[in-house]
mmCIF file of C-alpha atoms in Angstrom:
data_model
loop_
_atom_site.group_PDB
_atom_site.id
_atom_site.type_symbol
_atom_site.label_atom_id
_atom_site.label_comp_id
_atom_site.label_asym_id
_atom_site.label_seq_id
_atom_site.Cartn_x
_atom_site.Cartn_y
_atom_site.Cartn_z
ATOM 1 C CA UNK A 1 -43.673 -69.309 67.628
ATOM 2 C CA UNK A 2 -40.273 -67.646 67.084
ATOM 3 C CA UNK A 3 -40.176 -64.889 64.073
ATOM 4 C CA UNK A 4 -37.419 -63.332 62.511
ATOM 5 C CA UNK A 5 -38.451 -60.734 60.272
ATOM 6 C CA UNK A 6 -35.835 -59.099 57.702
ATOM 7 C CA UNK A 7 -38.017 -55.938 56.644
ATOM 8 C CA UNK A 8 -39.264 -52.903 58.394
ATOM 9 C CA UNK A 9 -42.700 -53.410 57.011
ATOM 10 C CA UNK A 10 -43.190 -56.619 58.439
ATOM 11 C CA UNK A 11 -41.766 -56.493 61.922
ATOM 12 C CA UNK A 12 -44.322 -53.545 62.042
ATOM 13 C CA UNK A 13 -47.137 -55.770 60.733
ATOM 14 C CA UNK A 14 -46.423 -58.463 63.197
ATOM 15 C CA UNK A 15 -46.371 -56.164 66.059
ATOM 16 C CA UNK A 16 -49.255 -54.406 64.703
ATOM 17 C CA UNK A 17 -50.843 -57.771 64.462
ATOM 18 C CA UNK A 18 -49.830 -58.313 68.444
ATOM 19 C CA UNK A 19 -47.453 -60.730 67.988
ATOM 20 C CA UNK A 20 -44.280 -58.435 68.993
ATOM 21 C CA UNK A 21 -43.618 -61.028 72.095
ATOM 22 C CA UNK A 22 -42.722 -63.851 69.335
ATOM 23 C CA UNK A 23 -40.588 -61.659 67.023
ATOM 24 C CA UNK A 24 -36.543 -63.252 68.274
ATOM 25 C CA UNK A 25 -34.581 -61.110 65.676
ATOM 26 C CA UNK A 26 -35.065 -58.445 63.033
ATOM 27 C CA UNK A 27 -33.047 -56.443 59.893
ATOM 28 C CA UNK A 28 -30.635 -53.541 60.932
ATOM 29 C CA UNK A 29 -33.123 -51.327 59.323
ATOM 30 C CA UNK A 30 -35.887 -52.287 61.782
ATOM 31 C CA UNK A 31 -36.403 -49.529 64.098
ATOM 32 C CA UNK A 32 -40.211 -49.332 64.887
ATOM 33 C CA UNK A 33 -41.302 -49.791 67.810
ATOM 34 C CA UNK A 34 -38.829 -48.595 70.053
ATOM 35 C CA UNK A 35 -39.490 -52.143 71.670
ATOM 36 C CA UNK A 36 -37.964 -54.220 68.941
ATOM 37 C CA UNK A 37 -34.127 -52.220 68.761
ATOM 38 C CA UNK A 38 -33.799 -54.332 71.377
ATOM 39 C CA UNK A 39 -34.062 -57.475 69.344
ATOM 40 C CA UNK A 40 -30.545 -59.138 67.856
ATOM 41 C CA UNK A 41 -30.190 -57.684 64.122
ATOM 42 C CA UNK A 42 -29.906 -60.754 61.681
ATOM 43 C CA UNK A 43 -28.523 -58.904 58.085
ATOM 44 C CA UNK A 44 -26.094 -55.770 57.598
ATOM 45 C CA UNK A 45 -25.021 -53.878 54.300
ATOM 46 C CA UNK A 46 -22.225 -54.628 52.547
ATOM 47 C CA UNK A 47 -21.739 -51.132 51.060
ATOM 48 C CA UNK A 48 -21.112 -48.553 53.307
ATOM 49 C CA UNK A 49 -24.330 -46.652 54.225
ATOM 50 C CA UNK A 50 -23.068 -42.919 55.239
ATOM 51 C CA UNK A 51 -22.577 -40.202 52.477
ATOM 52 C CA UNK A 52 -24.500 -38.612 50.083
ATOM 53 C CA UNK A 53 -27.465 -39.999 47.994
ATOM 54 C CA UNK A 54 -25.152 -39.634 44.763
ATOM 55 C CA UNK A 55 -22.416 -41.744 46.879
ATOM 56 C CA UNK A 56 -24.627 -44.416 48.018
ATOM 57 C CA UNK A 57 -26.097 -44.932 44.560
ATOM 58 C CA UNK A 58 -23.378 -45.487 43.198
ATOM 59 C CA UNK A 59 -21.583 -48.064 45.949
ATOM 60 C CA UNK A 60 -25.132 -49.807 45.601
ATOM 61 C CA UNK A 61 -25.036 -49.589 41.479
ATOM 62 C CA UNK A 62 -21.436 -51.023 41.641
ATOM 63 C CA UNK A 63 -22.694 -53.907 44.000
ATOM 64 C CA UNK A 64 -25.482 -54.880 41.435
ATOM 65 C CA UNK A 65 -23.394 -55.096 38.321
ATOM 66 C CA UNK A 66 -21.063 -57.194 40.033
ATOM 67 C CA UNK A 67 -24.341 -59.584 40.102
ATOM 68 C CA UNK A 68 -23.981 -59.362 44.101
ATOM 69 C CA UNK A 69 -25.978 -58.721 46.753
ATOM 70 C CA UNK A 70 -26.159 -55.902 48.466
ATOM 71 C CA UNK A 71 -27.171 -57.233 51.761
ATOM 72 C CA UNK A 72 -25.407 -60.324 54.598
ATOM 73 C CA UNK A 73 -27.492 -62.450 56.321
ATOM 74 C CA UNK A 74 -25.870 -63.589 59.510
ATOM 75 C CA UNK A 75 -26.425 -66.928 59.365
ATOM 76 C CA UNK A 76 -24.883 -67.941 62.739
ATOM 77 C CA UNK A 77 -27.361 -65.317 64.087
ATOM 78 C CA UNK A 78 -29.794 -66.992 62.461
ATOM 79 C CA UNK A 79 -28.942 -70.479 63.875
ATOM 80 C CA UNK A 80 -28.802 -69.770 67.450
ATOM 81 C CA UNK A 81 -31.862 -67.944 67.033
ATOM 82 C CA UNK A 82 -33.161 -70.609 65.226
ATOM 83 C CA UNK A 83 -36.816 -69.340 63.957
ATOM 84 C CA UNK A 84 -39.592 -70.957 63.282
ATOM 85 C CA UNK A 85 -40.518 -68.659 60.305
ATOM 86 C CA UNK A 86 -38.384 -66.233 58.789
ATOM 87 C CA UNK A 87 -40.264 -62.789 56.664
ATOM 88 C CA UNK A 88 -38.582 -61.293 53.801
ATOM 89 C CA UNK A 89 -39.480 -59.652 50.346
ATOM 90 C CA UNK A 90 -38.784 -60.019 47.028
ATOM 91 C CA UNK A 91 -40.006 -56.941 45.547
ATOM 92 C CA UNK A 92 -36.586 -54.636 46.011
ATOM 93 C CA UNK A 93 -32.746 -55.255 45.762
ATOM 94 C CA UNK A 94 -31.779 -52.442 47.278
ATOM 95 C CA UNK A 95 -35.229 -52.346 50.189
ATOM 96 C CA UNK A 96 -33.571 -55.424 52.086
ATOM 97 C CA UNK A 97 -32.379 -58.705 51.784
ATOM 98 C CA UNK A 98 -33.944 -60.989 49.140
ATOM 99 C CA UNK A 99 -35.902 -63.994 49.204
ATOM 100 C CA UNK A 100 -33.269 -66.014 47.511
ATOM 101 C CA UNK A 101 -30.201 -64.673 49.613
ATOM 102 C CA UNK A 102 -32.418 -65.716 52.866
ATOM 103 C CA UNK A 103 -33.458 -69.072 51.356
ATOM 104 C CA UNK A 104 -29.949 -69.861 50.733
ATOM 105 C CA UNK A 105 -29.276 -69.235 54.338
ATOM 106 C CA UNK A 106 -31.915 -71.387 55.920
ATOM 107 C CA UNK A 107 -30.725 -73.922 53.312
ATOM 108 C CA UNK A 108 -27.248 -74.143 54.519
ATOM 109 C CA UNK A 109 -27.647 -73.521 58.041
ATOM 110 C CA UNK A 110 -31.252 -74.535 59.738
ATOM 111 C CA UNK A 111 -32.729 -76.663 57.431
ATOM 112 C CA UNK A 112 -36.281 -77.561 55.768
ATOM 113 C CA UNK A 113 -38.180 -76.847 59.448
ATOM 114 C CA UNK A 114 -38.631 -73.168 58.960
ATOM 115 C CA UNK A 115 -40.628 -71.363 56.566
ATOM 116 C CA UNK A 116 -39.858 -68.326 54.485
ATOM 117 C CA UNK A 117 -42.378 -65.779 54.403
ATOM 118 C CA UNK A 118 -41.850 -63.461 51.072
ATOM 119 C CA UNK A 119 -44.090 -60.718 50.244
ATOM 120 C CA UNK A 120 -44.258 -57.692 47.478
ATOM 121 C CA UNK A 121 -46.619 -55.230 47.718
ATOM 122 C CA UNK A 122 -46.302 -52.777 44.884
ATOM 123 C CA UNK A 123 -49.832 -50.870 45.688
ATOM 124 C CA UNK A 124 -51.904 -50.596 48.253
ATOM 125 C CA UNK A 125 -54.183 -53.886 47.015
ATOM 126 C CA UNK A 126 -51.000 -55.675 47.741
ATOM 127 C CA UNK A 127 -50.186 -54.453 50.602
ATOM 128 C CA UNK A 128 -53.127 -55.491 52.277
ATOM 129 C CA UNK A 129 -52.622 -58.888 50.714
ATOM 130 C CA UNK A 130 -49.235 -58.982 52.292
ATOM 131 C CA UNK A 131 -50.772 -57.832 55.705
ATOM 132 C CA UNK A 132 -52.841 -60.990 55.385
ATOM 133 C CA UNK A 133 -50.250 -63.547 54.064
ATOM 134 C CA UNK A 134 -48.095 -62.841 57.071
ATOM 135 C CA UNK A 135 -51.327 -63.212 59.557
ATOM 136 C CA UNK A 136 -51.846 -66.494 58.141
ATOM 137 C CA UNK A 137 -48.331 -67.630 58.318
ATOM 138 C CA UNK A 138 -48.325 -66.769 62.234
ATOM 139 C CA UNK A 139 -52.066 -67.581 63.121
ATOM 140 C CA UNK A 140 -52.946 -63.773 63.446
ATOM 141 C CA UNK A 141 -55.906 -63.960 61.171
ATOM 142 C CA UNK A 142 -58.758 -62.360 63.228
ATOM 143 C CA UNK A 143 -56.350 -59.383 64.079
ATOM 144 C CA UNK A 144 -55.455 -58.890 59.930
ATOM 145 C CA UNK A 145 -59.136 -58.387 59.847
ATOM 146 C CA UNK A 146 -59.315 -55.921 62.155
ATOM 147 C CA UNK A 147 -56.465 -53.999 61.041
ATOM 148 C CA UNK A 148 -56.924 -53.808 57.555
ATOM 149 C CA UNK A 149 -60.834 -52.684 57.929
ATOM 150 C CA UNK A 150 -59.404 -49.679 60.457
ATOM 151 C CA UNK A 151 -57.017 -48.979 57.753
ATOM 152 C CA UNK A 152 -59.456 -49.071 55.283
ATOM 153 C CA UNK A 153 -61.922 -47.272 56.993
ATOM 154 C CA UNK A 154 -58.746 -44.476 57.660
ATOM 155 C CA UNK A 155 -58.779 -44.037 54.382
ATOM 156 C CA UNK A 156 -61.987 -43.447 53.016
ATOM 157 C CA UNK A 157 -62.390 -41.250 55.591
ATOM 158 C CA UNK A 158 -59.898 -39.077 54.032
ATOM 159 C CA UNK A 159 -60.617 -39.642 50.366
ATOM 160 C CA UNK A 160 -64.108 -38.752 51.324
ATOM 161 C CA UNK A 161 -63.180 -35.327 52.573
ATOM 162 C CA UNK A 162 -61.183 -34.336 49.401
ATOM 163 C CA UNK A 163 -62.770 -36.192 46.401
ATOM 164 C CA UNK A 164 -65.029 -33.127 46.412
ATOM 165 C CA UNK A 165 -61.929 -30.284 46.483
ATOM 166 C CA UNK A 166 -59.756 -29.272 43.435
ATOM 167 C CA UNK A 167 -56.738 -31.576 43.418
ATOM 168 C CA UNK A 168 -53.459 -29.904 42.800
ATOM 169 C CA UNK A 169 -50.298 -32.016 40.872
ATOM 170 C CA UNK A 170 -48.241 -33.348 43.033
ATOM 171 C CA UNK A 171 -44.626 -34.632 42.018
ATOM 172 C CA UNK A 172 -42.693 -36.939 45.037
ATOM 173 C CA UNK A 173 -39.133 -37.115 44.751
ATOM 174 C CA UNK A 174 -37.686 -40.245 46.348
ATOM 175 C CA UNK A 175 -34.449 -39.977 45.405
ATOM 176 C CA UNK A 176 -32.203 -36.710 44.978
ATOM 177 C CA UNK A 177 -28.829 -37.435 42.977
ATOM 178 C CA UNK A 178 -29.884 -39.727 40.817
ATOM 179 C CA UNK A 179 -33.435 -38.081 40.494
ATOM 180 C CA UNK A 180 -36.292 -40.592 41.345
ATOM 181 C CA UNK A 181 -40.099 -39.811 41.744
ATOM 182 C CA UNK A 182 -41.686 -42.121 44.116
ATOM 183 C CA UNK A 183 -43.560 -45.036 42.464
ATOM 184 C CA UNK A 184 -45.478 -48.333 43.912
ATOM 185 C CA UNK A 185 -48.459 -46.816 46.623
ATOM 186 C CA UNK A 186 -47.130 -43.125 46.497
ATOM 187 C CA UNK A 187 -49.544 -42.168 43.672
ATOM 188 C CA UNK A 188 -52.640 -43.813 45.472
ATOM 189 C CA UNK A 189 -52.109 -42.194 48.242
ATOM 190 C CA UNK A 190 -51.376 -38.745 46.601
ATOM 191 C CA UNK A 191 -54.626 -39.267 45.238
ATOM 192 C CA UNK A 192 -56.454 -40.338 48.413
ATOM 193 C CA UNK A 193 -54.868 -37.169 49.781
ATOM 194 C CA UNK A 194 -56.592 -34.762 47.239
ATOM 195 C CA UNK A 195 -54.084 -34.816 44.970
ATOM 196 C CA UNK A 196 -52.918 -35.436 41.075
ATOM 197 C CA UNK A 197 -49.722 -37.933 41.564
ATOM 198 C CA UNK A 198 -46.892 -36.446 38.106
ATOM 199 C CA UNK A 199 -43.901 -38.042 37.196
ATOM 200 C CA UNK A 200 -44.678 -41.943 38.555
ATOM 201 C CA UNK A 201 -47.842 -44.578 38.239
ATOM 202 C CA UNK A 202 -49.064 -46.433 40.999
ATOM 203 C CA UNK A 203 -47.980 -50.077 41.249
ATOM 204 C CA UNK A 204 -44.614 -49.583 38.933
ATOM 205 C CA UNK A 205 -40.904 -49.633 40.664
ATOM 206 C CA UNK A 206 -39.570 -45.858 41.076
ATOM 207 C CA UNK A 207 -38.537 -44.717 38.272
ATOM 208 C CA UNK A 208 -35.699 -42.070 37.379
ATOM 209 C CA UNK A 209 -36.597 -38.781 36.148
ATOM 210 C CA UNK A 210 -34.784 -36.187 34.287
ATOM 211 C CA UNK A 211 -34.481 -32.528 35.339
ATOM 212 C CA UNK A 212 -35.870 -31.502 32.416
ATOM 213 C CA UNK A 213 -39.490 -33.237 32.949
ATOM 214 C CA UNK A 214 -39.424 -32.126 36.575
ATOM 215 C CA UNK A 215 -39.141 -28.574 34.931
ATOM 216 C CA UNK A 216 -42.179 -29.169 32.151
ATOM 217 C CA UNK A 217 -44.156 -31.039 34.752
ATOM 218 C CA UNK A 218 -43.853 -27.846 37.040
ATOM 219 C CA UNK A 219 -45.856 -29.496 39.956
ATOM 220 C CA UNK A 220 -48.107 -27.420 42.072
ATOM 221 C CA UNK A 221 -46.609 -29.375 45.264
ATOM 222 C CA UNK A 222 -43.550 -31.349 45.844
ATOM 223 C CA UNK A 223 -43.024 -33.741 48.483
ATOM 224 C CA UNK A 224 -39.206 -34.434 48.780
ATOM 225 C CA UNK A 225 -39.470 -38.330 50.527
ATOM 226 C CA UNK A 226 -36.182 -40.343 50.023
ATOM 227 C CA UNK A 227 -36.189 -43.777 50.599
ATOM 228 C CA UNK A 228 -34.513 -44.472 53.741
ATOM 229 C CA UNK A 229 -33.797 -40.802 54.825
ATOM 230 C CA UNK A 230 -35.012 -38.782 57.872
ATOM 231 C CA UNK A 231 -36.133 -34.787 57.811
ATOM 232 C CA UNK A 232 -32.848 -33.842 58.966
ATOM 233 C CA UNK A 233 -30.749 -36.304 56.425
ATOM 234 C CA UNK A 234 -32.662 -35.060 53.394
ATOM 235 C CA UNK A 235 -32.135 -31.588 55.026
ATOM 236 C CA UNK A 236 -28.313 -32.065 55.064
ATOM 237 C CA UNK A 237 -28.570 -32.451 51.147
ATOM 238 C CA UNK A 238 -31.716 -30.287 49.842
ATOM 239 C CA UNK A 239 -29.316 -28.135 47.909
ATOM 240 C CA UNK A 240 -28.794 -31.368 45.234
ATOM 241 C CA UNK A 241 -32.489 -29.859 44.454
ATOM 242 C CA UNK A 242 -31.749 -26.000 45.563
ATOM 243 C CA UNK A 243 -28.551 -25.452 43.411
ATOM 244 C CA UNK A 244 -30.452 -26.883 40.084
ATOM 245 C CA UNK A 245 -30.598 -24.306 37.214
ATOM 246 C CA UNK A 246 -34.702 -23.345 36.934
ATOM 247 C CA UNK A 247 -35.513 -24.646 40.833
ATOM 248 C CA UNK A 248 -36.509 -21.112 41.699
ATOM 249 C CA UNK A 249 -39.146 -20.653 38.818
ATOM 250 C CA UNK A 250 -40.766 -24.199 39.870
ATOM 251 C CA UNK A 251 -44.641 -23.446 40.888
ATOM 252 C CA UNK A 252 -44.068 -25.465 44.202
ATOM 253 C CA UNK A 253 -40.984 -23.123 44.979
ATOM 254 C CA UNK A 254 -42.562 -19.938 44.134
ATOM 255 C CA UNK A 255 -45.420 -20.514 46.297
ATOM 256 C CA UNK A 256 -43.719 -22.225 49.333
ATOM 257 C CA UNK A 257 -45.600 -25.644 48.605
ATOM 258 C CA UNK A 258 -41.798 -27.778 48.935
ATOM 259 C CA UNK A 259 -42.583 -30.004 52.015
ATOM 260 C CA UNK A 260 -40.007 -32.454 53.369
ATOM 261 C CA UNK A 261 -40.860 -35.762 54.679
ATOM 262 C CA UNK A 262 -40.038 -38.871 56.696
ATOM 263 C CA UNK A 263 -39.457 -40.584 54.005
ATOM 264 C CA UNK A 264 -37.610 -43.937 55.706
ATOM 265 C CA UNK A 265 -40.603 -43.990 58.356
ATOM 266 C CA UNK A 266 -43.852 -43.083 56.900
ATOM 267 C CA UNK A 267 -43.401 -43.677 52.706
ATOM 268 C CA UNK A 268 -41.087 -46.013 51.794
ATOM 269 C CA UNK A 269 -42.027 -49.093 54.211
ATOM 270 C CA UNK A 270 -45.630 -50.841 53.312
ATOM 271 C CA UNK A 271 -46.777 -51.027 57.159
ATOM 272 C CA UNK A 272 -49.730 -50.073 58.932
ATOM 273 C CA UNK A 273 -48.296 -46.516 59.054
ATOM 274 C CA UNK A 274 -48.830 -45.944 55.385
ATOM 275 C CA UNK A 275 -52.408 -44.804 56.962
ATOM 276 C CA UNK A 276 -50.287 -41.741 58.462
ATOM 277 C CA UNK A 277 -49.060 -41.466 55.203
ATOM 278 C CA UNK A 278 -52.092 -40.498 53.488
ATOM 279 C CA UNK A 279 -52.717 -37.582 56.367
ATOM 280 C CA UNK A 280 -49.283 -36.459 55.950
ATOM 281 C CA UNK A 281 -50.061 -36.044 52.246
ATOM 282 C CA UNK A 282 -53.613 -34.764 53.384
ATOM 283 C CA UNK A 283 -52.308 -31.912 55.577
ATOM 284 C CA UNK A 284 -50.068 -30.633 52.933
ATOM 285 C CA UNK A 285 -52.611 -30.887 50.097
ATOM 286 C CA UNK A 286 -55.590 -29.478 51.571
ATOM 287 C CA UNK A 287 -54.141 -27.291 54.850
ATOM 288 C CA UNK A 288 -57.040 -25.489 55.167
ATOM 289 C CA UNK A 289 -59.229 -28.799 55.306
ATOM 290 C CA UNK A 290 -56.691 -31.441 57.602
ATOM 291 C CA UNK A 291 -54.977 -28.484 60.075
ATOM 292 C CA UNK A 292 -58.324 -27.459 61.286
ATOM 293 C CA UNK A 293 -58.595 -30.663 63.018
ATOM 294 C CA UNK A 294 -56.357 -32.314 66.110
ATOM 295 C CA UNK A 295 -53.085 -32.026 65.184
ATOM 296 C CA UNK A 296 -50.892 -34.752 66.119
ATOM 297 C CA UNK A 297 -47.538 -33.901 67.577
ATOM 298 C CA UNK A 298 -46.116 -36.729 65.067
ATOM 299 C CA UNK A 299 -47.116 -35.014 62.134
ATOM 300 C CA UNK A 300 -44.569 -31.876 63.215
ATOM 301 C CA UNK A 301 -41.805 -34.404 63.487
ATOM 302 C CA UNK A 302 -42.788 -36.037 60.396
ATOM 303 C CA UNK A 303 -42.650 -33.340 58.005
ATOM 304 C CA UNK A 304 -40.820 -29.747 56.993
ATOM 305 C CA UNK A 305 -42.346 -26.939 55.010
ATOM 306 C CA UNK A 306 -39.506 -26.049 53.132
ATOM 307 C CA UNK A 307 -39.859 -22.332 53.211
ATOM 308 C CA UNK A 308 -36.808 -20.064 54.601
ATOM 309 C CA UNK A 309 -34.354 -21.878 52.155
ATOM 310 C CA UNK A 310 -36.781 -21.688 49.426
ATOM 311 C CA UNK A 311 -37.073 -17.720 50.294
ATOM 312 C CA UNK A 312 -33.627 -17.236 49.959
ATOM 313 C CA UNK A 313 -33.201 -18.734 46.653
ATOM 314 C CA UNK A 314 -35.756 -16.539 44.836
#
């Protein structure tokens, strides 16, 4: 079987699923496993990627209003690969290229042989639905199974340890300039972690947030996790939060409880690795619980405790 798959999420879940050895191409997002960057990208943006979140917002925004896609599928990539079954989503505009664009494609260029593999998840129900849609579409069954009961298991093993503690609010920015709070399985897993998700509901797109409610919501903790963006990118731009009238009287900021995130590998993408999410979320909810045990060297990379910036600006 030959698979091209045109998310993050699901070139993850295939591999995951042990069927990295049939994956032929993937998205110029795709970047996990290190074993797959060697794979021939089939899609590329059509807005330039580089800049600040404000910048890219808006080249995205202008896109969209246009009524045009934000994404190219290379379809002469696409042809020589020449795939058996192609995986895509139709839950974001903006997460990666759409069902429709990549139907169109096939349509024009390979014909009614391959099949077109969408999925959505907007919680964690569905995103162990789409773990099992793309199983059956590449006769990995048995190993869906297996994977979503570990993941399962994962995390009841953490709710278990913190449905007992005192759960703190927790607001999750996923987008700085415009201000977004992170929607679809952030809140679950917030609340898996110990936690009281503010500002977003669990299974509704991201929504954008005004200053203003950040500032009445006061959150306890906030967990800055832009979609896309690295610890070092959101870094490069943490004073779109820092330089906001009222940041230094936030709760969070007055008790050094601001932790930065991997927000393009560990929250935004509905892989197996949202199971690392949920200890991520664990370790900064309930540190004197989750750092007691082993601590995994990922974990360092994957986070930032905000604190000598946060210092300065009281």
């Amino acid at each position: 079987m030959r698979i091209v798959s045109l998310l993050p999420s699901t070139t993850e879940i295939v591999t995951a699923l042990g069927k990295k050895d049939d994956l032929v191409g993937r998205s110029h997002e795709c970047n996990y496993p290190d074993e797959i960057n060697n794979l021939p990208t089939c899609t590329e943006p059509k807005f330039n990627p580089d800049g600040t979140s404000y910048k890219i917002d808006q080249r995205v925004k202008a896109l969209l209003q246009e009524g045009l896609s934000i994404y190219r599928v290379d379809e002469e990539q696409l042809k020589t690969l020449n795939p058996d079954i192609i995986l895509t989503q139709d839950h974001c505009k903006v997460c990666a290229a759409s069902f429709d664009e990549v139907q169109e494609a096939v349509q024009s260029t390979l014909g009614a042989n391959v099949e077109v593999v969408s999925v959505s998840p907007t919680d964690l129900s569905s995103w162990v639905h789409s773990i099992r849609t793309i199983a059956e579409a590449i006769d990995a069954e048995e190993a869906a199974e297996e994977l979503t009961q570990r993941m399962k298991s994962e995390l009841q093993e953490i709710q278990n340890k913190t449905i007992e503690l005192t759960p703190p609010n927790v607001l999750s920015i996923e987008w700085m300039d415009p201000l977004m709070t992170a929607g679809n399985w952030i809140p679950e897993l917030v609340q898996i972690a110990g936690g009281i998700p503010v500002g977003s509901e669990s299974g509704a797109h991201s929504p954008e947030i005004s200053w203003q409610k950040i500032q009445r919501l006061n959150p306890d903790i906030i967990t800055v996790i832009p979609c896309g963006y690295s610890v070092s990118q959101t870094l490069s731009e943490i004073s779109t939060l820092t330089s906001r009238n009222g940041w230094s009287q936030l709760n969070a900021v007055q008790n050094k409880q601001v932790y930065i995130a991997d927000g393009d590998h560990y929250f935004n993408r509905p892989g197996p690795r949202l199971v690392d999410s949920a200890r991520i979320l664990a370790e900064i909810i309930h540190p004197s619980l989750f750092r007691k045990e082993e601590h995994p060297e990922w974990i360092n990379m994957a986070t930032h405790q905000f604190q000598q910036k946060v210092t300065s600006s009281l």
